[in-house]
PDB file of C-alpha atoms in Angstrom:
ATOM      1  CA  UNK A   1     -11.320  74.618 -28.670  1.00  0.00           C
ATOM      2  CA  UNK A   2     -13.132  71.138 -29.252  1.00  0.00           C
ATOM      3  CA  UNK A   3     -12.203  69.238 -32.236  1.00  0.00           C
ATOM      4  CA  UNK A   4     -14.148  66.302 -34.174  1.00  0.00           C
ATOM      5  CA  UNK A   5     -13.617  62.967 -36.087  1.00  0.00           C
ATOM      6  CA  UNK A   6     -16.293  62.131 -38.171  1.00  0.00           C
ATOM      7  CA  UNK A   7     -16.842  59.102 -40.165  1.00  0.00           C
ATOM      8  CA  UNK A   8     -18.903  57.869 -43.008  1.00  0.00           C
ATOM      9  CA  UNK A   9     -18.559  54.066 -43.773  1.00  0.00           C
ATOM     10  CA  UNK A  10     -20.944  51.341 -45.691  1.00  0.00           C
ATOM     11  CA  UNK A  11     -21.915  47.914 -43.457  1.00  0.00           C
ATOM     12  CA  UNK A  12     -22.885  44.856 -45.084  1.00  0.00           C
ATOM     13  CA  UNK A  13     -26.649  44.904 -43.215  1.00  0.00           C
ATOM     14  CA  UNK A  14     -26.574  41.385 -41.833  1.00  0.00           C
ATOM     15  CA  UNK A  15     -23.444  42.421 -40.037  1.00  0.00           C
ATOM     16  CA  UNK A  16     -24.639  45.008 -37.615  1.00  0.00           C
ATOM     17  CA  UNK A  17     -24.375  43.038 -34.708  1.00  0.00           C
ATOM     18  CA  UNK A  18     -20.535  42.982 -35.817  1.00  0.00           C
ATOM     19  CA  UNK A  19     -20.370  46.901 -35.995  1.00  0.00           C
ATOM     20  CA  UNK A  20     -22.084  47.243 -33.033  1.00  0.00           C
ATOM     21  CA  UNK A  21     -19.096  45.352 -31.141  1.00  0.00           C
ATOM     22  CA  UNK A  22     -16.360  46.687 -32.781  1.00  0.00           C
ATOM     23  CA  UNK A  23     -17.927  50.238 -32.625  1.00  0.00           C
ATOM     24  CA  UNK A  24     -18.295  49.444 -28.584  1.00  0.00           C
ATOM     25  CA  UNK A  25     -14.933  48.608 -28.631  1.00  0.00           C
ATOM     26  CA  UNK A  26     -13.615  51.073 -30.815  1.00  0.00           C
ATOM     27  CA  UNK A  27     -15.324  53.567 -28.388  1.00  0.00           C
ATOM     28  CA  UNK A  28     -14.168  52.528 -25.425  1.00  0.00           C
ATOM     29  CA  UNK A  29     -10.400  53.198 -26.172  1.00  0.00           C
ATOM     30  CA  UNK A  30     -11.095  56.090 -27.915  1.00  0.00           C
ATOM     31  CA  UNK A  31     -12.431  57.492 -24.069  1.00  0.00           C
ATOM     32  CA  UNK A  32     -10.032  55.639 -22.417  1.00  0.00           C
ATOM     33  CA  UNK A  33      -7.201  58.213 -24.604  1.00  0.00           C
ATOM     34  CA  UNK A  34      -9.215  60.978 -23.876  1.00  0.00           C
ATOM     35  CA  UNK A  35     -12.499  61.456 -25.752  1.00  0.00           C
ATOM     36  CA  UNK A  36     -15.019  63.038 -24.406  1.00  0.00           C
ATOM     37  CA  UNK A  37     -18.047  60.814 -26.233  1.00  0.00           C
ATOM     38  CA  UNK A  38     -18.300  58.883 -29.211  1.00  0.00           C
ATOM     39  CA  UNK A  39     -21.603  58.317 -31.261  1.00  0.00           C
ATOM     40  CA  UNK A  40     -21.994  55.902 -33.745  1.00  0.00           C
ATOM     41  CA  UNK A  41     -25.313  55.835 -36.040  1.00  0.00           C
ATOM     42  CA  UNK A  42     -26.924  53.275 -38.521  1.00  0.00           C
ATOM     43  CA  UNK A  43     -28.547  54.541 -41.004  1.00  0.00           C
ATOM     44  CA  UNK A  44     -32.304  54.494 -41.145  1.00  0.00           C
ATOM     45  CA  UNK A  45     -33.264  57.661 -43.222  1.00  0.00           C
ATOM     46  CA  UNK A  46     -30.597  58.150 -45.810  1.00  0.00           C
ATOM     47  CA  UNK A  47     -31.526  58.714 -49.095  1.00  0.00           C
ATOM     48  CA  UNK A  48     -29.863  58.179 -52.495  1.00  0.00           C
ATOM     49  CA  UNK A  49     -28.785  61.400 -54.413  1.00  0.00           C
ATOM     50  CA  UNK A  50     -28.544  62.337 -58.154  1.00  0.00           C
ATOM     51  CA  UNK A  51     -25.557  64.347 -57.562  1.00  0.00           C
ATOM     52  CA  UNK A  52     -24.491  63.446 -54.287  1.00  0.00           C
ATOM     53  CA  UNK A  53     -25.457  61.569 -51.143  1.00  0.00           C
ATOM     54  CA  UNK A  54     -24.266  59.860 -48.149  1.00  0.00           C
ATOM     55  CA  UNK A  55     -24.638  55.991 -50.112  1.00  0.00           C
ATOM     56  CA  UNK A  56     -23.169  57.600 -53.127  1.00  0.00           C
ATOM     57  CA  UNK A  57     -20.178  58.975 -51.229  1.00  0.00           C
ATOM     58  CA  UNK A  58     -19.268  55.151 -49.874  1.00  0.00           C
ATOM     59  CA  UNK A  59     -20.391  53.504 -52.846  1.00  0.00           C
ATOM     60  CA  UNK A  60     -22.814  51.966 -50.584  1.00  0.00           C
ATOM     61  CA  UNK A  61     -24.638  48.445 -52.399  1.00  0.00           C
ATOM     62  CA  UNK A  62     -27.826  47.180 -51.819  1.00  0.00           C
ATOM     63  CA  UNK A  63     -26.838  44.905 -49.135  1.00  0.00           C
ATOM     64  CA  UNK A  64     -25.198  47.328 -47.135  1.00  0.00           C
ATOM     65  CA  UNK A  65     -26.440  50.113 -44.619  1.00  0.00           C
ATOM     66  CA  UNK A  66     -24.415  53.224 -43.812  1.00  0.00           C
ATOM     67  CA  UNK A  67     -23.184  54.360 -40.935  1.00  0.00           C
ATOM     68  CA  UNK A  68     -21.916  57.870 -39.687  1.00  0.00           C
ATOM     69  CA  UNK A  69     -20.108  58.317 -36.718  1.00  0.00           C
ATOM     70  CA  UNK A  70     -18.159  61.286 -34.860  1.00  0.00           C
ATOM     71  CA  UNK A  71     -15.770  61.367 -31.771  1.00  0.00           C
ATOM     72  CA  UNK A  72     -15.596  64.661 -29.793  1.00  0.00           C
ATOM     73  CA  UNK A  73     -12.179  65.413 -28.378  1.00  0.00           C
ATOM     74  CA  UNK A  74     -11.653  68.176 -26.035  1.00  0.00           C
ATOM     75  CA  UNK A  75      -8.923  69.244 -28.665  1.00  0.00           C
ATOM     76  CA  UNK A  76      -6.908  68.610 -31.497  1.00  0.00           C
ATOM     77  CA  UNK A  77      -4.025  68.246 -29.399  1.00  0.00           C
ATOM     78  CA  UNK A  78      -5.715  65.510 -27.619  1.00  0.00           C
ATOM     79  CA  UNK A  79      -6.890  63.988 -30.451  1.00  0.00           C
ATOM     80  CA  UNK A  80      -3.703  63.802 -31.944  1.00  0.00           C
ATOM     81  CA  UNK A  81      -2.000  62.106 -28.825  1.00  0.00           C
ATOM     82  CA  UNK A  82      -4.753  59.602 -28.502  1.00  0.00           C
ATOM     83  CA  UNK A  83      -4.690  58.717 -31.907  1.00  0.00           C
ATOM     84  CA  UNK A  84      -0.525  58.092 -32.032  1.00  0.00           C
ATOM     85  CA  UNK A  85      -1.499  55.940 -28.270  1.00  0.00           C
ATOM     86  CA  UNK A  86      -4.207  53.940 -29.992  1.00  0.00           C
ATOM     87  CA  UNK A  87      -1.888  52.587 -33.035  1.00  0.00           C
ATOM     88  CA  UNK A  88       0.711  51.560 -30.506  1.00  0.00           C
ATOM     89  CA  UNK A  89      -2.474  49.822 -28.230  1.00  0.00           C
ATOM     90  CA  UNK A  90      -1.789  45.926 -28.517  1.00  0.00           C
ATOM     91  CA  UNK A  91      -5.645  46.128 -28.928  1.00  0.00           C
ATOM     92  CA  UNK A  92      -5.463  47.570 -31.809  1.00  0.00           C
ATOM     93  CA  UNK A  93      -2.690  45.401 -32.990  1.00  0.00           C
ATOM     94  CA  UNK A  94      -4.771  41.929 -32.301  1.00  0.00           C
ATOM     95  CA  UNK A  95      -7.855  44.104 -33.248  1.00  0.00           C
ATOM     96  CA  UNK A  96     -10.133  41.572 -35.829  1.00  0.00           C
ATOM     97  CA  UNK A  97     -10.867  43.689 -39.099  1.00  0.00           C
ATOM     98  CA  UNK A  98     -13.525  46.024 -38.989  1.00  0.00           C
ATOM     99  CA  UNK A  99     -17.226  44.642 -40.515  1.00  0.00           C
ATOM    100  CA  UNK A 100     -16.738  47.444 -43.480  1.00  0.00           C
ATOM    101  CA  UNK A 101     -14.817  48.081 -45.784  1.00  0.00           C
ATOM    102  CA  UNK A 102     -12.388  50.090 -44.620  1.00  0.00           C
ATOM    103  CA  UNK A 103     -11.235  52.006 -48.869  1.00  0.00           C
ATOM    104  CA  UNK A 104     -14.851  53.668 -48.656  1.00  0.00           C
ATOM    105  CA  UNK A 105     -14.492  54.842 -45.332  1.00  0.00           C
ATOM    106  CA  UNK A 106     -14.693  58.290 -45.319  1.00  0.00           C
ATOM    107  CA  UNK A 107     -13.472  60.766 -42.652  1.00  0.00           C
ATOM    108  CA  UNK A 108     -11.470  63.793 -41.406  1.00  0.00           C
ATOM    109  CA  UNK A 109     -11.019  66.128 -38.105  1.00  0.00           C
ATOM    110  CA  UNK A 110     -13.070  69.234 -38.171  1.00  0.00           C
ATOM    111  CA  UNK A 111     -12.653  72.274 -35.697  1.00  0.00           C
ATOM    112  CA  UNK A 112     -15.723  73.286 -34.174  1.00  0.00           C
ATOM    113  CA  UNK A 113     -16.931  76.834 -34.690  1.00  0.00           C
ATOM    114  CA  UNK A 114     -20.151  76.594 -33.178  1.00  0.00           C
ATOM    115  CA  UNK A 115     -22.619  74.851 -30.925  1.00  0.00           C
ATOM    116  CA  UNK A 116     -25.948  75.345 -29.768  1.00  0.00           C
TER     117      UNK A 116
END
């Protein structure tokens, strides 16, 4: 059974350029430990709730943009290896911090029960 990370997260705007790079790179070692694709989205059409909303969720400010983004293993079990592999990855380690900030991130693993 497949199995997905998703992530919610608020970028300062004028850094894009920065998420864009560190999403690249972010991406390519979550393939190279197994992921079948990663997608990562900035927001264009995300509007702010009354009782809840994407923006609200991150605590997103007016300078910022958010982003969602989601990483489809081909299982949890592969997920799970791949993410114990990526902490130990000296890239990770000498990794520059990521352009958000990272106590609004929001994200979890979610089995998928259907596709179309």
């Amino acid at each position: 059974m497949s199995y997905v990370d998703g992530f919610v997260a608020s970028v300062p705007t004028a850094r894009r350029a920065d998420f864009v790079a560190h999403a690249q790179a972010m991406g390519q070692m979550f393939k190279e430990h197994g992921a079948i694709s990663v997608v990562d989205c900035w927001g264009d059409d995300v509007p702010e709730g009354k009782l809840t909303s994407f923006p609200m969720a991150v605590q997103c400010k007016p300078d910022e943009t958010v982003v969602f983004s989601w990483i489809n293993w081909p299982s949890r079990q592969t997920r799970d290896e791949a993410w114990q592999k990526m902490m130990a990855d000296p890239r990770m380690q000498n990794a520059a911090e990521p352009p958000f900030d990272g106590k609004r991130l929001i994200y979890g693993g979610f089995a998928v029960v259907s596709t179309v």
